[in-house]
Coordinates of C-alpha atoms (C1' of nucleotides) in Angstrom, one line a residue:
Chain A
X105 CA -38.8 -6.6 7.9
X106 CA -37.3 -7.2 4.5
X107 CA -35.3 -4.7 2.6
X108 CA -32.7 -2.1 3.7
X109 CA -31.5 -2.3 7.3
X110 CA -29.6 0.4 9.1
X111 CA -28.1 0.7 12.5
X112 CA -28.4 4.3 13.6
X113 CA -27.7 5.0 17.3
X114 CA -28.6 8.4 18.6
X115 CA -25.8 10.0 20.5
X116 CA -25.1 13.5 21.8
X117 CA -22.4 13.8 19.1
X118 CA -24.6 13.2 16.1
X119 CA -28.1 14.4 16.7
X120 CA -28.6 15.4 13.0
X121 CA -27.3 12.2 11.5
X122 CA -29.6 9.4 12.2
X123 CA -29.2 7.9 8.8
X124 CA -26.5 7.2 6.3
X125 CA -28.2 8.0 3.0
X126 CA -28.0 5.2 0.5
X127 CA -26.9 2.7 3.0
X128 CA -28.0 -0.9 2.8
X129 CA -30.1 -0.1 -0.2
X130 CA -28.7 -2.9 -2.4
X131 CA -31.0 -5.6 -3.6
X132 CA -28.5 -8.3 -3.4
X133 CA -26.8 -8.0 -0.1
X134 CA -27.9 -6.9 3.3
X135 CA -25.4 -4.4 4.7
X136 CA -25.8 -2.2 7.8
X137 CA -23.3 0.2 9.4
X138 CA -23.8 2.5 12.2
X139 CA -22.9 6.2 11.9
X140 CA -20.6 5.7 14.9
X141 CA -18.8 2.9 13.1
X142 CA -18.4 4.8 9.8
X143 CA -17.0 7.9 11.5
X144 CA -14.9 5.9 13.9
X145 CA -17.0 7.0 16.9
X146 CA -17.6 3.5 18.1
X147 CA -16.1 2.8 21.6
X148 CA -13.3 0.3 21.5
X149 CA -14.0 -3.0 23.2
X150 CA -11.1 -2.6 25.6
X151 CA -7.8 -0.8 26.1
X152 CA -9.3 2.6 25.5
X153 CA -10.2 4.8 28.4
X154 CA -13.7 6.2 28.8
X155 CA -14.1 9.7 27.5
X156 CA -11.6 9.0 24.7
X157 CA -13.7 7.9 21.8
X158 CA -12.0 6.9 18.6
X159 CA -12.4 10.0 16.4
X160 CA -9.8 10.1 13.6
X161 CA -12.4 11.6 11.4
X162 CA -12.2 14.9 13.4
X163 CA -9.0 15.6 11.4
X164 CA -11.2 17.4 8.8
X165 CA -12.2 20.1 11.1
X166 CA -8.8 21.1 12.5
X167 CA -7.4 23.2 9.7
X168 CA -3.7 22.5 10.3
X169 CA -2.1 22.4 6.9
X170 CA 1.4 21.9 8.1
X171 CA 0.9 18.2 8.9
X172 CA -0.3 16.0 6.1
X173 CA -2.0 13.8 8.6
X174 CA -3.9 16.8 10.0
X175 CA -5.2 18.2 6.7
X176 CA -7.3 15.2 6.1
X177 CA -10.7 16.1 4.4
X178 CA -13.1 13.6 5.8
X179 CA -15.9 14.8 3.7
X180 CA -15.1 15.1 0.0
X181 CA -17.9 16.0 -2.2
X182 CA -18.0 14.9 -5.8
X183 CA -17.2 18.0 -7.7
X184 CA -20.4 19.0 -9.5
X185 CA -18.4 20.3 -12.4
X186 CA -17.1 16.9 -13.4
X187 CA -19.1 14.5 -11.2
X188 CA -22.4 16.3 -11.0
X189 CA -24.4 13.2 -9.8
X190 CA -24.2 13.8 -6.1
X191 CA -27.4 14.0 -4.0
X192 CA -28.1 17.5 -2.6
X193 CA -29.9 15.9 0.3
X194 CA -26.8 13.9 1.2
X195 CA -24.6 17.0 0.9
X196 CA -26.9 19.0 3.2
X197 CA -26.7 16.4 5.9
X198 CA -23.0 16.2 5.6
X199 CA -22.6 19.9 5.8
X200 CA -24.6 20.0 9.0
X201 CA -22.2 17.4 10.4
X202 CA -19.3 19.4 9.3
X203 CA -20.5 22.6 11.0
X204 CA -21.6 20.9 14.2
X205 CA -18.5 21.3 16.2
X206 CA -17.3 24.5 18.0
X207 CA -13.8 25.9 17.8
X208 CA -13.2 24.8 21.4
X209 CA -14.3 21.3 20.5
X210 CA -12.0 21.2 17.5
X211 CA -9.0 22.2 19.7
X212 CA -9.8 19.5 22.3
X213 CA -10.2 17.0 19.5
X214 CA -6.8 18.1 18.1
X215 CA -5.2 17.1 21.4
X216 CA -6.9 13.8 21.2
X217 CA -5.6 13.1 17.8
X218 CA -2.1 12.4 19.0
X219 CA -3.6 9.9 21.4
X220 CA -5.0 7.7 18.7
X221 CA -5.1 7.9 14.9
X222 CA -6.9 4.7 14.0
X223 CA -3.9 2.8 12.8
X224 CA -3.4 -0.9 12.6
X225 CA -1.7 -2.1 15.7
X226 CA 2.0 -2.5 15.1
X227 CA 2.9 -6.0 14.1
X228 CA 5.6 -7.6 16.2
X229 CA 7.4 -10.0 13.9
X230 CA 9.0 -13.0 15.6
X231 CA 12.8 -13.7 15.2
X232 CA 12.0 -16.6 12.9
X233 CA 9.7 -14.6 10.7
X234 CA 12.3 -11.9 10.3
X235 CA 15.0 -14.5 9.6
X236 CA 12.9 -16.0 6.8
X237 CA 11.9 -12.7 5.4
X238 CA 15.5 -11.5 5.4
X239 CA 16.7 -14.6 3.6
X240 CA 14.0 -14.3 1.0
X241 CA 14.8 -10.6 0.6
X242 CA 18.4 -11.5 -0.2
X243 CA 17.2 -13.6 -3.1
X244 CA 14.4 -11.5 -4.3
X245 CA 13.5 -8.1 -2.9
X246 CA 10.5 -7.7 -5.1
X247 CA 8.5 -10.9 -4.5
X248 CA 5.3 -11.3 -6.6
X249 CA 1.9 -12.1 -5.3
X250 CA 2.4 -15.8 -5.2
X251 CA 5.7 -15.7 -3.2
X252 CA 4.1 -13.2 -0.8
X253 CA 1.1 -15.5 -0.4
X254 CA 3.3 -18.5 0.2
X255 CA 5.3 -16.5 2.8
X256 CA 2.1 -15.4 4.4
X257 CA 0.9 -18.9 4.7
X258 CA 4.1 -20.4 6.0
X259 CA 4.8 -17.6 8.4
X260 CA 1.2 -17.2 9.5
X261 CA 1.0 -13.5 8.5
X262 CA -1.3 -11.6 6.3
X263 CA -0.1 -11.1 2.7
X264 CA -0.3 -7.3 3.2
X265 CA 2.1 -7.4 6.2
X266 CA 4.6 -9.2 3.9
X267 CA 4.1 -6.5 1.2
X268 CA 4.6 -3.7 3.7
X269 CA 7.6 -5.4 5.2
X270 CA 9.3 -5.7 1.8
X271 CA 8.5 -2.0 1.0
X272 CA 10.0 -0.9 4.3
X273 CA 13.0 -3.3 3.9
X274 CA 13.7 -1.8 0.4
X275 CA 13.5 1.7 1.9
X276 CA 15.9 0.7 4.6
X277 CA 18.4 -0.8 2.1
X278 CA 18.3 2.3 0.0
X279 CA 18.8 4.5 3.1
X280 CA 21.8 2.4 4.1
X281 CA 23.2 2.8 0.6
X282 CA 22.8 6.5 0.7
X283 CA 24.4 6.7 4.2
X284 CA 27.4 4.6 3.2
X285 CA 27.9 6.7 0.0
X286 CA 27.9 9.8 2.2
X287 CA 30.4 8.3 4.5
X288 CA 32.6 7.3 1.6
X289 CA 32.6 10.8 0.2
X290 CA 33.2 12.2 3.7
X291 CA 36.1 9.8 4.3
X292 CA 37.7 10.6 0.9
X293 CA 37.4 14.3 1.7
X294 CA 39.0 13.8 5.2
X295 CA 41.8 11.7 3.7
X296 CA 42.5 14.4 1.1
X297 CA 42.7 17.0 3.8
X298 CA 45.3 15.0 5.8
X299 CA 47.6 14.4 2.8
Chain B
X122 CA 15.2 -36.3 10.3
X123 CA 14.9 -33.5 12.8
X124 CA 16.2 -30.0 12.3
X125 CA 16.2 -27.7 9.3
X126 CA 14.2 -28.9 6.3
X127 CA 14.6 -27.5 2.8
X128 CA 12.8 -28.2 -0.4
X129 CA 15.3 -27.9 -3.2
X130 CA 14.2 -29.2 -6.6
X131 CA 16.9 -29.6 -9.2
X132 CA 15.8 -28.0 -12.4
X133 CA 17.6 -27.0 -15.6
X134 CA 17.2 -23.4 -14.5
X135 CA 18.9 -23.6 -11.2
X136 CA 21.7 -26.3 -11.1
X137 CA 23.9 -24.3 -8.8
X138 CA 21.4 -23.3 -6.2
X139 CA 20.3 -26.4 -4.4
X140 CA 20.1 -24.6 -1.1
X141 CA 18.9 -21.4 0.2
X142 CA 21.5 -20.5 2.8
X143 CA 20.1 -20.0 6.3
X144 CA 16.7 -21.3 5.4
X145 CA 14.7 -23.3 7.9
X146 CA 17.4 -23.0 10.5
X147 CA 15.2 -21.6 13.2
X148 CA 14.8 -23.5 16.4
X149 CA 11.2 -22.6 16.9
X150 CA 9.5 -23.0 13.6
X151 CA 9.9 -25.4 10.7
X152 CA 9.9 -23.4 7.5
X153 CA 10.8 -24.7 4.1
X154 CA 10.8 -22.9 0.8
X155 CA 12.0 -24.1 -2.6
X156 CA 14.3 -21.9 -4.7
X157 CA 11.7 -22.0 -7.4
X158 CA 9.1 -20.6 -5.1
X159 CA 11.3 -17.8 -3.8
X160 CA 12.3 -16.7 -7.2
X161 CA 8.8 -17.1 -8.6
X162 CA 9.8 -20.0 -10.8
X163 CA 7.1 -22.3 -9.6
X164 CA 4.6 -23.5 -12.2
X165 CA 1.1 -22.1 -11.5
X166 CA -1.4 -24.8 -10.7
X167 CA -3.8 -23.9 -13.4
X168 CA -4.9 -21.2 -15.8
X169 CA -1.4 -20.7 -17.0
X170 CA -0.3 -22.3 -20.3
X171 CA 2.7 -24.6 -20.3
X172 CA 5.9 -23.0 -21.4
X173 CA 4.9 -19.8 -19.7
X174 CA 6.2 -20.1 -16.1
X175 CA 5.7 -17.3 -13.7
X176 CA 9.0 -15.4 -13.8
X177 CA 8.5 -11.8 -12.5
X178 CA 11.9 -12.0 -10.9
X179 CA 13.5 -11.9 -14.3
X180 CA 13.0 -8.2 -14.2
X181 CA 16.4 -7.9 -12.6
X182 CA 18.3 -9.2 -15.6
X183 CA 16.8 -7.1 -18.3
X184 CA 18.6 -3.8 -17.9
X185 CA 15.8 -1.5 -19.1
X186 CA 16.1 1.5 -16.9
X187 CA 13.4 3.6 -18.6
X188 CA 10.7 1.6 -16.8
X189 CA 10.7 1.5 -13.0
X190 CA 9.1 -1.9 -13.1
X191 CA 12.0 -3.2 -15.3
X192 CA 14.9 -1.9 -13.2
X193 CA 14.0 -4.1 -10.3
X194 CA 17.1 -5.4 -8.5
X195 CA 16.1 -8.9 -7.4
X196 CA 19.3 -9.4 -5.4
X197 CA 20.2 -6.6 -3.1
X198 CA 23.3 -7.3 -1.0
X199 CA 23.7 -5.8 2.4
X200 CA 26.2 -3.0 2.0
X201 CA 29.4 -4.3 3.7
X202 CA 30.3 -0.7 4.7
X203 CA 27.3 -0.4 6.9
X204 CA 25.9 -3.9 7.2
X205 CA 29.1 -5.9 7.0
X206 CA 27.5 -9.0 8.4
X207 CA 26.6 -10.7 5.1
X208 CA 27.9 -14.1 4.4
X209 CA 30.4 -14.2 1.5
X210 CA 29.4 -17.8 0.7
X211 CA 25.8 -16.6 0.3
X212 CA 26.9 -13.7 -1.9
X213 CA 28.9 -16.1 -4.1
X214 CA 25.9 -18.4 -4.6
X215 CA 23.7 -15.4 -5.3
X216 CA 26.1 -14.0 -7.8
X217 CA 26.2 -17.4 -9.6
X218 CA 22.4 -17.2 -9.8
X219 CA 22.5 -13.7 -11.2
X220 CA 25.0 -14.6 -14.0
X221 CA 23.4 -17.9 -15.0
X222 CA 21.2 -16.7 -17.8
X223 CA 22.3 -15.9 -21.3
X224 CA 21.4 -12.8 -23.2
X225 CA 19.1 -14.8 -25.5
X226 CA 17.3 -16.1 -22.5
X227 CA 17.0 -12.6 -21.1
X228 CA 15.4 -11.3 -24.3
X229 CA 12.9 -14.2 -24.4
X230 CA 12.0 -13.5 -20.8
X231 CA 11.5 -9.9 -21.6
X232 CA 8.9 -10.8 -24.1
X233 CA 7.2 -13.0 -21.5
X234 CA 7.2 -10.1 -19.0
X235 CA 4.4 -8.3 -20.7
X236 CA 2.4 -11.4 -20.4
X237 CA 2.5 -11.6 -16.6
X238 CA 4.3 -9.4 -14.0
X239 CA 3.5 -11.2 -10.8
X240 CA 0.7 -8.9 -9.7
X241 CA -2.3 -9.8 -7.6
X242 CA -5.2 -10.6 -9.9
X243 CA -7.3 -7.5 -10.3
X244 CA -10.2 -7.5 -7.9
X245 CA -13.6 -7.0 -9.5
X246 CA -15.7 -5.3 -6.9
X247 CA -19.5 -5.9 -7.1
X248 CA -21.9 -3.1 -7.6
X249 CA -23.0 -3.4 -4.0
X250 CA -19.5 -3.3 -2.6
X251 CA -18.7 -0.2 -4.6
X252 CA -22.0 1.4 -3.5
X253 CA -21.2 0.8 0.2
X254 CA -17.6 1.9 -0.2
X255 CA -18.7 5.1 -2.0
X256 CA -21.2 5.9 0.7
X257 CA -18.6 5.4 3.5
X258 CA -16.1 7.4 1.5
X259 CA -18.6 10.4 1.4
X260 CA -18.6 10.3 5.2
X261 CA -15.0 9.5 5.9
X262 CA -12.4 9.2 3.2
X263 CA -9.7 8.1 5.7
X264 CA -11.2 5.2 7.6
X265 CA -9.1 3.8 10.4
X266 CA -8.2 0.2 10.9
X267 CA -11.4 -0.7 12.7
X268 CA -13.7 0.7 10.1
X269 CA -11.7 -0.9 7.4
X270 CA -11.9 -4.3 9.2
X271 CA -15.6 -3.8 9.6
X272 CA -16.1 -3.1 6.0
X273 CA -13.9 -6.0 5.0
X274 CA -16.1 -8.3 7.2
X275 CA -19.4 -7.0 5.9
X276 CA -18.4 -6.8 2.3
X277 CA -16.5 -10.1 2.3
X278 CA -13.2 -8.5 1.2
X279 CA -9.7 -8.4 2.6
X280 CA -8.9 -5.4 4.7
X281 CA -6.0 -4.4 2.4
X282 CA -8.3 -4.4 -0.6
X283 CA -10.4 -1.8 1.3
X284 CA -7.2 0.2 2.1
X285 CA -6.1 0.2 -1.5
X286 CA -9.6 1.1 -2.7
X287 CA -9.7 4.2 -0.4
X288 CA -6.2 5.2 -1.5
X289 CA -7.2 5.0 -5.2
X290 CA -10.5 6.7 -4.5
X291 CA -8.8 9.7 -2.8
X292 CA -6.4 9.9 -5.8
X293 CA -9.4 9.9 -8.1
X294 CA -11.1 12.7 -6.1
X295 CA -7.9 14.8 -6.1
X296 CA -7.5 14.3 -9.9
X297 CA -11.1 15.4 -10.5
X298 CA -10.6 18.5 -8.4
X299 CA -7.5 19.4 -10.4
X300 CA -9.3 18.8 -13.6
X301 CA -12.3 21.0 -12.6
X302 CA -10.0 23.7 -11.4
X303 CA -8.2 23.6 -14.7
X304 CA -11.6 23.8 -16.5
X305 CA -12.6 26.8 -14.3
X306 CA -9.5 28.7 -15.1
X307 CA -9.8 27.8 -18.8
X308 CA -13.4 29.0 -18.9
X309 CA -12.5 32.3 -17.1
X310 CA -9.8 32.8 -19.6
X311 CA -12.1 32.2 -22.6
X312 CA -14.8 34.5 -21.1
X313 CA -12.3 37.3 -20.7
X314 CA -11.2 36.9 -24.3
X315 CA -14.8 37.3 -25.5
X316 CA -15.5 40.4 -23.5
Chain C
dT109 C1' -9.9 3.9 -25.0
dT110 C1' -11.1 4.7 -20.3
dT111 C1' -11.3 3.6 -15.7
dT112 C1' -9.3 1.9 -11.8
dA113 C1' -6.9 -2.0 -9.0
dA114 C1' -2.2 -2.9 -8.0
dT115 C1' 2.5 -1.6 -7.4
dC116 C1' 6.2 1.3 -6.4
dT117 C1' 8.9 5.4 -4.0
dA118 C1' 9.6 8.9 -0.7
dA119 C1' 8.3 11.1 3.2
dT120 C1' 6.4 10.9 7.5
dC121 C1' 4.0 9.3 11.5
dA122 C1' 3.9 6.7 15.8
dC123 C1' 4.9 3.0 18.8
Chain D
dG47 C1' 14.4 1.5 14.6
dT48 C1' 10.7 0.0 12.1
dG49 C1' 5.7 -1.0 11.0
dA50 C1' 1.9 1.8 9.2
dT51 C1' 0.0 5.5 6.4
dT52 C1' 0.0 8.9 3.1
dA53 C1' 0.6 11.3 -1.7
dG54 C1' 1.8 10.8 -6.1
dA55 C1' 3.4 8.4 -10.3
dT56 C1' 3.0 4.5 -12.9
dT57 C1' 1.5 0.0 -14.7
dA58 C1' -1.8 -2.9 -16.3
dA59 C1' -6.4 -5.3 -16.3
dT60 C1' -11.0 -4.6 -18.0

DNA sequence: TTTTAATCTAATCAC
DNA sequence: GTGATTAGATTAAT
């Protein structure tokens, strides 16, 4: 069969969503995604216990505004006022999805959220990688794309990991500066008291 | 010769910095970087005219505080108060580097800055890639690492391009919501005036 | 000129 | 403690 292909597995969790509208409809490239994959429902290959599917998308249904990571709107319609080109059929299906889960289910999902949030596994840099990164940081704490790419190549890391490392390293430096300034002020204050 | 290796090219721009202290000194991995590479002085292979070397790191010497991208401190020492482990020899070399350039040179570099700022070349997504990303976004605007990796694989993009795309897409959605809300308020206001 | 990819900070999460 | 993610502001390529 030529033309659009679509993997749609029927599960108890998504009986109404057998299709992702508009998916794989391009003329140039064949692209298929399962609903489970898009919503993060796919079972992990290993390391994840049965009965604990990956459901970070459930964030949308929890209604906890105190935590920025819990007020995530999974489904964001194009606003008809400004972007009035959204398909009503798509919206209807999505709304059905949104309403499908009971309050009890939402609460149980909320408990599961802390269990896994769909993050990239934490990268464990080697001592050598850290050493090189620190030395480069001393010379240039804002490396451009070419330096980052070179580092990535030589340290066998993704360029994005390098980028994030420098962002966090700059934050750390700024924090230590703030802390030392605070200590300086505090020490001056204490010294003045003892005079 | 076994042990630490270091590429240090002698150029007119860096006569005092023939070594990056601490570089390539790891026991486990051989890693060498040239000063030019670290500071972004290396000539691009192609596509960049002669006399226009890639110098995003010159940002540090320009002293324009109005632009956050022009107040970049290339050299950030460890604060001795809290992180008093920095090598004074290293610091001295780095200071020499920082002072090496004349005001005239700084000004000419400032002109070159607008020409190139060391960014990743702008990714031009294909229509098909955008279509798929938009459709996934409708279902889940916060895809976890596995969905992003799957998208990256199927769309032949880096995972971090996907990540950035979703970040920008969420910002766009939020912006459009703000704009439509503003329009709504404005229309209500106008209607009330006409009553 | 407009749109949006890329970069940054700051705060926070989570291992 | 630090790698990862987010919002938000801004820059800059198209």
